[in-house]
PDB file of C-alpha atoms in Angstrom:
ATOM      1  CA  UNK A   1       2.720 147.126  74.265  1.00 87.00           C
ATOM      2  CA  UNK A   2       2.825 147.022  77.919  1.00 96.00           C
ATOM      3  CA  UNK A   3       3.835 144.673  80.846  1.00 98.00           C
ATOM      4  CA  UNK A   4       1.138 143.463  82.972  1.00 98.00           C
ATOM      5  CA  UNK A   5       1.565 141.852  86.267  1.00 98.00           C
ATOM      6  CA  UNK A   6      -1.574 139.467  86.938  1.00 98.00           C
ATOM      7  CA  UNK A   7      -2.110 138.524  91.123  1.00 98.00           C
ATOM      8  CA  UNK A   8      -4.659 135.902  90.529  1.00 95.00           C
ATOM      9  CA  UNK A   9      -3.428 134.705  87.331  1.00 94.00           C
ATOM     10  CA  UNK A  10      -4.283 130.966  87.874  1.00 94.00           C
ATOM     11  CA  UNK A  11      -8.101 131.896  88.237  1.00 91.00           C
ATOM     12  CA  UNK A  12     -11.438 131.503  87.079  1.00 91.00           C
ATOM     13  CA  UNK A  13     -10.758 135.446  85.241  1.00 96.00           C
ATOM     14  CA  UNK A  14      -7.154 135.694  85.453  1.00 96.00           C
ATOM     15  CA  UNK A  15      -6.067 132.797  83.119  1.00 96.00           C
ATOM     16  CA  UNK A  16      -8.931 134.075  80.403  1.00 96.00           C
ATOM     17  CA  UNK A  17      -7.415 137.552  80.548  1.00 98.00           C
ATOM     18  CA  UNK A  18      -3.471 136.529  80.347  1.00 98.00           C
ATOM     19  CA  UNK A  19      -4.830 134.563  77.287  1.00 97.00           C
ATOM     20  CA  UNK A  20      -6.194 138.280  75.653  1.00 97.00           C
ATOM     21  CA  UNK A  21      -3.656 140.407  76.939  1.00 98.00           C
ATOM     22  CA  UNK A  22      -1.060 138.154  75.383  1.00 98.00           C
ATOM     23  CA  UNK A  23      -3.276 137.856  72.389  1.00 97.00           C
ATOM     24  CA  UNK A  24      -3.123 141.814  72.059  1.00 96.00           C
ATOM     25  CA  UNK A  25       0.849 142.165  71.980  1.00 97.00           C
ATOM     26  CA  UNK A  26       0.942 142.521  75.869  1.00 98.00           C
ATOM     27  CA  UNK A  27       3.665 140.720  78.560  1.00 98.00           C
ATOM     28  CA  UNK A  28       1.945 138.980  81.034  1.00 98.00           C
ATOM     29  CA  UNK A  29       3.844 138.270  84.560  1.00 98.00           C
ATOM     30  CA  UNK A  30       1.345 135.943  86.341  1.00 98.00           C
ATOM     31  CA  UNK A  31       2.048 135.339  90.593  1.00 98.00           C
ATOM     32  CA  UNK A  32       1.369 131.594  91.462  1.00 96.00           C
ATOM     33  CA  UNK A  33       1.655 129.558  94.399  1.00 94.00           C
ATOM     34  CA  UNK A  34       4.196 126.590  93.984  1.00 94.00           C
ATOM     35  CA  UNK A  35       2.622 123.787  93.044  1.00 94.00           C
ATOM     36  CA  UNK A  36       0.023 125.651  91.031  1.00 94.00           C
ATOM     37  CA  UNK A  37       1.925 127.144  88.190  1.00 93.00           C
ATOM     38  CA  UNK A  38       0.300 124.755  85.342  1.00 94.00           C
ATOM     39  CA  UNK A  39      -2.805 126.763  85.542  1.00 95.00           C
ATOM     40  CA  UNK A  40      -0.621 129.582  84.353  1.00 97.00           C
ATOM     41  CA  UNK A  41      -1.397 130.387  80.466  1.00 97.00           C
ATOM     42  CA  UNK A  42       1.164 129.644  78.269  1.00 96.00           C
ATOM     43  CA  UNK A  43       2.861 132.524  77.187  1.00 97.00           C
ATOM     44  CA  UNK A  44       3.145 134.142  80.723  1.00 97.00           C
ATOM     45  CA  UNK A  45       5.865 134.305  83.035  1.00 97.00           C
ATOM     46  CA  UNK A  46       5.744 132.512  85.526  1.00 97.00           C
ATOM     47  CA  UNK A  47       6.069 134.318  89.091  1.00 97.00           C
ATOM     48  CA  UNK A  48       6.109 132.064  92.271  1.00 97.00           C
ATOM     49  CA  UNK A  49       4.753 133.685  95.749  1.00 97.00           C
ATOM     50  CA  UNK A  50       2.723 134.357  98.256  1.00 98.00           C
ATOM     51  CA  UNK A  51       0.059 136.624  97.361  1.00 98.00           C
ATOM     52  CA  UNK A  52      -0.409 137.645 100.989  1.00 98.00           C
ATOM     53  CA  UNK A  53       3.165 138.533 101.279  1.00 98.00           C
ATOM     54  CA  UNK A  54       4.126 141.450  98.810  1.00 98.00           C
ATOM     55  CA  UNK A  55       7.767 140.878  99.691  1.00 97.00           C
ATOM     56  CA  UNK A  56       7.773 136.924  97.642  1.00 98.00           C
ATOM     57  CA  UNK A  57       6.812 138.767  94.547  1.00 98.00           C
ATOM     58  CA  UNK A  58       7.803 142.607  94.453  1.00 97.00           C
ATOM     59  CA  UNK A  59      10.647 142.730  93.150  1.00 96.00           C
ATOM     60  CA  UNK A  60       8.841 141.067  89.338  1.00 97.00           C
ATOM     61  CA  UNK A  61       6.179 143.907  89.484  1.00 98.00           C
ATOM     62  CA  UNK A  62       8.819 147.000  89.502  1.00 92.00           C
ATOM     63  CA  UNK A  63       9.297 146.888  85.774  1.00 93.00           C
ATOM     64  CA  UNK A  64       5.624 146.926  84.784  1.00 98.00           C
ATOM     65  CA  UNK A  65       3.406 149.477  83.830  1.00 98.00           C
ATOM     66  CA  UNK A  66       0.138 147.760  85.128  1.00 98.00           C
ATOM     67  CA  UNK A  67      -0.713 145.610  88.121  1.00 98.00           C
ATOM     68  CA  UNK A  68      -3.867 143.910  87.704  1.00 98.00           C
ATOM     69  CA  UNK A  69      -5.455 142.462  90.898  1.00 98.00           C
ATOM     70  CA  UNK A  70      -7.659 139.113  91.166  1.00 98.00           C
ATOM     71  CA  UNK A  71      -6.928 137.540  94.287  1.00 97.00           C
ATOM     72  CA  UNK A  72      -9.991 136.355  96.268  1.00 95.00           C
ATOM     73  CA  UNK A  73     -11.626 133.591  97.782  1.00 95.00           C
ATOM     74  CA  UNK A  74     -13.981 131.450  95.010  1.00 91.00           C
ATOM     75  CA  UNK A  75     -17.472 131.009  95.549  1.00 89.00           C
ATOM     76  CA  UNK A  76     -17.912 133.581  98.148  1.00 91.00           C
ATOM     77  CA  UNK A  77     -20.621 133.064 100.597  1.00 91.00           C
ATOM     78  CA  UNK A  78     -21.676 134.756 104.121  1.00 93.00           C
ATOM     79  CA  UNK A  79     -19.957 132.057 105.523  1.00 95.00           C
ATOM     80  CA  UNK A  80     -16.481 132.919 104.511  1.00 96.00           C
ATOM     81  CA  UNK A  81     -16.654 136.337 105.716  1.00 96.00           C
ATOM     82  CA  UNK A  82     -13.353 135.631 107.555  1.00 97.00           C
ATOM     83  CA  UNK A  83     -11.555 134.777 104.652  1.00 98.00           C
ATOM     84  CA  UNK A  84     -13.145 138.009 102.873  1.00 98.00           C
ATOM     85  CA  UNK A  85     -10.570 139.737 105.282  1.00 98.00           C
ATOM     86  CA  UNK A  86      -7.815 137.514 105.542  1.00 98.00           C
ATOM     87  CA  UNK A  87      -7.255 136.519 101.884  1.00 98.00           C
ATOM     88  CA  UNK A  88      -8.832 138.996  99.584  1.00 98.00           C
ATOM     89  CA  UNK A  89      -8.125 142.179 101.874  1.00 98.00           C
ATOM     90  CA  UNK A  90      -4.913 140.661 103.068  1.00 98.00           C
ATOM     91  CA  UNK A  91      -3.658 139.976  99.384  1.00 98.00           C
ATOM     92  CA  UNK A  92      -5.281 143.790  98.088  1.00 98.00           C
ATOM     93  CA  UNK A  93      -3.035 145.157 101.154  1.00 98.00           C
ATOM     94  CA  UNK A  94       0.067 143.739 100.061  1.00 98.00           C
ATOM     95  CA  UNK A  95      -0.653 144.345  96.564  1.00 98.00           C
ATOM     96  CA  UNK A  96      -1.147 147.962  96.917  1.00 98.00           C
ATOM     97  CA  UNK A  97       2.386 148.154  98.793  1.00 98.00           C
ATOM     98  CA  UNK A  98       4.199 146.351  95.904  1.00 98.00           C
ATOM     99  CA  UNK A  99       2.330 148.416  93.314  1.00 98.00           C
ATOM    100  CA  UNK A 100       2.994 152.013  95.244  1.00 98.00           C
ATOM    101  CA  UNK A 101       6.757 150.669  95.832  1.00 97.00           C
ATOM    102  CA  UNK A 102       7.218 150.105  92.049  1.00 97.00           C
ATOM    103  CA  UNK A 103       5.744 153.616  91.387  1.00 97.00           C
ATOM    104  CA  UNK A 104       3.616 151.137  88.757  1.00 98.00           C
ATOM    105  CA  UNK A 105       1.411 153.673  86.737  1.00 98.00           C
ATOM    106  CA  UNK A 106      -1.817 152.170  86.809  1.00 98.00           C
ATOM    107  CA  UNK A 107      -3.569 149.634  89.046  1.00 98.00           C
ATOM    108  CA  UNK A 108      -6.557 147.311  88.272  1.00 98.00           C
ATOM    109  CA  UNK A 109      -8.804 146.139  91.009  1.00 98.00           C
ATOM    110  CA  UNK A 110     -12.121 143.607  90.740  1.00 98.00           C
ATOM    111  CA  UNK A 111     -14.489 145.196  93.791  1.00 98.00           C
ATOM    112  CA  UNK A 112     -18.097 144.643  94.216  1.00 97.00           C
ATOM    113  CA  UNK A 113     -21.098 146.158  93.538  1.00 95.00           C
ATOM    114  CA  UNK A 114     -22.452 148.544  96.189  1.00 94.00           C
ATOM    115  CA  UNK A 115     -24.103 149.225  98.189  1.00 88.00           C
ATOM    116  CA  UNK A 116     -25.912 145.714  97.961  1.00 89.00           C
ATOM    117  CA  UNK A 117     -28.746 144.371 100.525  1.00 88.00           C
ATOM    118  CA  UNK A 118     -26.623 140.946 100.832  1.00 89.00           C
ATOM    119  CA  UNK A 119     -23.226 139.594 101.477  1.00 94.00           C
ATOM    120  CA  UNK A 120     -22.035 142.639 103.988  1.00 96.00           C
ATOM    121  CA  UNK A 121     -19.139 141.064 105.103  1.00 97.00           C
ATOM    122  CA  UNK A 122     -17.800 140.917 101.235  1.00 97.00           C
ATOM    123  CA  UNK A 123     -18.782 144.514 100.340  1.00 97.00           C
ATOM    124  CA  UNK A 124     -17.315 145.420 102.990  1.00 97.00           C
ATOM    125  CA  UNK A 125     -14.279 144.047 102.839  1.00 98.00           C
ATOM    126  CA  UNK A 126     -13.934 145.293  98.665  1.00 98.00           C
ATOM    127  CA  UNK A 127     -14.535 149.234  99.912  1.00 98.00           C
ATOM    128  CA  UNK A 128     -11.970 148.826 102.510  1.00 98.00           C
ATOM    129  CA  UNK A 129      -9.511 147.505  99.931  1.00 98.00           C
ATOM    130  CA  UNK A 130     -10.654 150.734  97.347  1.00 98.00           C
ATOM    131  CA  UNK A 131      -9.822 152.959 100.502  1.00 98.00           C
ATOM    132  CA  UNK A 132      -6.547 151.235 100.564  1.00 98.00           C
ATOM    133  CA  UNK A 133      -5.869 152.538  96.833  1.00 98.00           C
ATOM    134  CA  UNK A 134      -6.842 155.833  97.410  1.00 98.00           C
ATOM    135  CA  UNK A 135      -5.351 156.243 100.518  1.00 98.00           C
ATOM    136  CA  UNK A 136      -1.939 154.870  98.055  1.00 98.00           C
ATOM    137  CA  UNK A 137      -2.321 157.460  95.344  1.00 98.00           C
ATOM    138  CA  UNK A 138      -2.120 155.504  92.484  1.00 98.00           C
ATOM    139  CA  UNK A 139      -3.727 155.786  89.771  1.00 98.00           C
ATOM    140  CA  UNK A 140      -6.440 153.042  89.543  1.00 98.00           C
ATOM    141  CA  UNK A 141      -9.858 151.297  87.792  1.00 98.00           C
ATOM    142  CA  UNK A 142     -11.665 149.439  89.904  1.00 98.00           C
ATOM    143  CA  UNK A 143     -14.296 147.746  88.437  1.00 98.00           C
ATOM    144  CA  UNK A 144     -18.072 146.497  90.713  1.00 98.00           C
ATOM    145  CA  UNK A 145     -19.585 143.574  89.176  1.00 97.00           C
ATOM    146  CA  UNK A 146     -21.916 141.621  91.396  1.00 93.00           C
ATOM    147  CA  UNK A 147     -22.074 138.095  89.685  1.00 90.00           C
ATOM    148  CA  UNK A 148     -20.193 136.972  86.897  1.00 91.00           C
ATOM    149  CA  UNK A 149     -21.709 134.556  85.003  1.00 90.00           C
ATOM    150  CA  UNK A 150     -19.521 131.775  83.124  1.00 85.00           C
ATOM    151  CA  UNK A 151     -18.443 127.966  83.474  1.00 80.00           C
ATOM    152  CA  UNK A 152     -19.167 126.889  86.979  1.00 74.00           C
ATOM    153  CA  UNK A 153     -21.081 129.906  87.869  1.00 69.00           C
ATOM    154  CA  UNK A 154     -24.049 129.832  86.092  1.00 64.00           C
ATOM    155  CA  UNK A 155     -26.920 129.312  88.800  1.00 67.00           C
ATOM    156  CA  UNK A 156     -28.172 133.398  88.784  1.00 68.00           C
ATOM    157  CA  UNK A 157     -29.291 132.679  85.135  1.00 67.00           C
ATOM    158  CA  UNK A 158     -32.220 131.238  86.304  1.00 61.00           C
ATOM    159  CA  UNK A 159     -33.130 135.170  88.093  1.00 67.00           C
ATOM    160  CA  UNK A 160     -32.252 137.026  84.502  1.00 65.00           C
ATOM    161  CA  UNK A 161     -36.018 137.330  83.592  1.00 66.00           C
ATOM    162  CA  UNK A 162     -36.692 138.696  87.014  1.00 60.00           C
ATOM    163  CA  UNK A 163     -33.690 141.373  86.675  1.00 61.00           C
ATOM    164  CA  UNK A 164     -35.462 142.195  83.239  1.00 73.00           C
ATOM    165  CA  UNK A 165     -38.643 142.749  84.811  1.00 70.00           C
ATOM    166  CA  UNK A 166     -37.198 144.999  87.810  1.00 71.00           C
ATOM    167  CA  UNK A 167     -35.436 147.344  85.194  1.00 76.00           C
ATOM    168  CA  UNK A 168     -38.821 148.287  83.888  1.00 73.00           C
ATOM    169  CA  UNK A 169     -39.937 149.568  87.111  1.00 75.00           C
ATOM    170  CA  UNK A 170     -38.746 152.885  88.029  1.00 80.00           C
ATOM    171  CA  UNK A 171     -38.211 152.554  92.066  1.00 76.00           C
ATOM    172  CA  UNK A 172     -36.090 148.894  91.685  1.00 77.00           C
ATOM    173  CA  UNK A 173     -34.540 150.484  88.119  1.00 81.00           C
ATOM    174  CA  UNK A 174     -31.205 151.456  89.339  1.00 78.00           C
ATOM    175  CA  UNK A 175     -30.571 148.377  91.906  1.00 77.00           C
ATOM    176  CA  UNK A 176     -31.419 145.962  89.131  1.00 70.00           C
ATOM    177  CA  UNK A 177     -29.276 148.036  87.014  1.00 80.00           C
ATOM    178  CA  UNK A 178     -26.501 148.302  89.724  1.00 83.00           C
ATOM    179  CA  UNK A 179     -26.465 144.715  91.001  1.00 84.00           C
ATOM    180  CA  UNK A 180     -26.806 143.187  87.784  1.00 86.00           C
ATOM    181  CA  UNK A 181     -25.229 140.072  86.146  1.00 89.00           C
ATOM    182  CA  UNK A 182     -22.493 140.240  84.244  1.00 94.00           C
ATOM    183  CA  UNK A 183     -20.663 137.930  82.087  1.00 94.00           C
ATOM    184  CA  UNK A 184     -17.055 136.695  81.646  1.00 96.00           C
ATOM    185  CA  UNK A 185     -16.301 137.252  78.507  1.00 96.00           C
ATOM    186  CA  UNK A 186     -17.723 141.036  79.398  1.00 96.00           C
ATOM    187  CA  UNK A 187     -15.690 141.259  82.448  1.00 97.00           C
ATOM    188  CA  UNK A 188     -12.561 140.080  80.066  1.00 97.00           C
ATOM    189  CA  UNK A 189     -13.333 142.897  77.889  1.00 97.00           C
ATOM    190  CA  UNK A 190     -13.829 145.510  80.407  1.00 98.00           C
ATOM    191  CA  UNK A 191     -10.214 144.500  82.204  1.00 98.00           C
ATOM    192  CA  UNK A 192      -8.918 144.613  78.847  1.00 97.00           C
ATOM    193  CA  UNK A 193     -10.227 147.907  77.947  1.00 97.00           C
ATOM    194  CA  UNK A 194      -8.363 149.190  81.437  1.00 98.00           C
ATOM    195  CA  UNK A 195      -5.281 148.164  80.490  1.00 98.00           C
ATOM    196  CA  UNK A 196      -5.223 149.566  77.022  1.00 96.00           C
ATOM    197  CA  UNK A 197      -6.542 153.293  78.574  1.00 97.00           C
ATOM    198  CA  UNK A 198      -4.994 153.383  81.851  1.00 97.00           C
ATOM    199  CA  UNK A 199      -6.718 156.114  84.527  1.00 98.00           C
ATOM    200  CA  UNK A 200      -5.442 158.986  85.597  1.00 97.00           C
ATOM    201  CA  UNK A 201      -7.076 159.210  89.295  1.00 98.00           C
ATOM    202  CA  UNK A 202      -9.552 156.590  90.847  1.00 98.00           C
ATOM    203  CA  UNK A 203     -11.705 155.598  87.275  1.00 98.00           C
ATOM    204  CA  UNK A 204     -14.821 153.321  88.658  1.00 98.00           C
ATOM    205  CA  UNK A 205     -16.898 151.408  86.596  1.00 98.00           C
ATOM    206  CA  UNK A 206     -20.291 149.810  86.775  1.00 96.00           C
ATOM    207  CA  UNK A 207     -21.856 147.070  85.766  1.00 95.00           C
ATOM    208  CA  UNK A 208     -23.267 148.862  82.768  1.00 94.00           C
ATOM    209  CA  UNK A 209     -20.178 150.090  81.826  1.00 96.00           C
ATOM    210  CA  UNK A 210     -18.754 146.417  82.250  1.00 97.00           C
ATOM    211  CA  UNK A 211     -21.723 145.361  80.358  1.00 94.00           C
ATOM    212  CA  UNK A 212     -20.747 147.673  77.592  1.00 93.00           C
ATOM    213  CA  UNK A 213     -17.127 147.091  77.390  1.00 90.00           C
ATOM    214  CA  UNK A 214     -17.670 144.081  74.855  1.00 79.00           C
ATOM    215  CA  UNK A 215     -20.648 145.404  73.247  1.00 73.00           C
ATOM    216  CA  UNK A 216     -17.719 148.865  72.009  1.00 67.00           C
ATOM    217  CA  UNK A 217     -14.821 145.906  70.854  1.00 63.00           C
TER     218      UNK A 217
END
């Protein structure tokens, strides 16, 4: 069994997936702000810091063997594109340099689907943090949903039947396909499945390959 660090752990994903790592065998180290460490799962260790400031919380992340990264702004919109660079970049940055100073073996990162029509400002900021773990050298899955679908986020259901419909057709096939929704519980089983097979290089996956990841449990 391995020891997972969680950045993010508090979150709308990150408390469902300490719950099933912890579930599986796993140690989970989860950062939290002070002040917010009750929305930590039970079971987890507790880790108080900054998550824009690698130096509050490195030294807990140099005996793990996976650093999983959630850290963004909720509800993203086209008008938080500042805070799409000075929180989730910003926290991806200093997670990358506590994950490469640890020499941790295998790093977990939520991007975005792309390229996508919409939300530029987001995408962008998502492939500049992938660059940043490349340019690192660690070994890494990074994982593109667009939407994920669960309790409070539930408003793209109402487009499902149109997604449906633009699968069939061959020329908006692979868009539908790429920007697709996914759900939480599928985006729980797709982290999970990355920690259990680490990747050896940059490992990407889709949203059909998220989609899939509880459909193989």
């Amino acid at each position: 069994m391995a020891t997972i660090f969680i950045a993010g752990g508090t979150g709308y994903i990150g408390r469902a997936l300490s719950e099933q790592l912890m579930a599986g065998g796993h140690a989970v180290r989860a950062l939290a702000r002070p002040g917010s460490e009750q929305r930590v799962a039970t079971g987890c260790k507790v880790v108080l810091g900054d998550a824009l400031d690698a130096g509050t919380y490195a030294h807990e992340v140099a005996s793990c063997d996976t650093f999983v990264h959630l850290v963004g702004v909720p509800h993203p919109s086209p008008a938080k594109a500042a805070q799409f660079r000075s929180v989730d970049l910003a926290s991806t940055r200093a997670a990358v340099s506590a994950a490469r100073s640890a020499e941790v073996g295998h790093f977990i990162y939520i991007s975005v689907a792309q390229p996508a029509p919409v939300m530029k400002a987001y995408v962008a900021a998502r492939a500049e943090g992938e660059s940043l773990i490349r340019e690192a050298g660690l070994n890494a899955t990074i994982l593109r949903p667009w939407y994920v679908l669960g309790p409070g986020h539930r408003w793209p259901v109402v487009l499902i039947p149109f997604y449906r419909l633009f699968e069939l057709w061959p020329h908006t096939r692979a868009g539908a396909k790429r920007l697709g929704l996914v759900t939480r519980a599928q985006m729980i089983a797709a982290l999970s499945d990355a920690v259990a097979h680490p990747a050896t290089g940059i490992r990407i996956r889709e949203v059909p390959d998220i989609r899939g990841a509880l459909r193989s449990r």
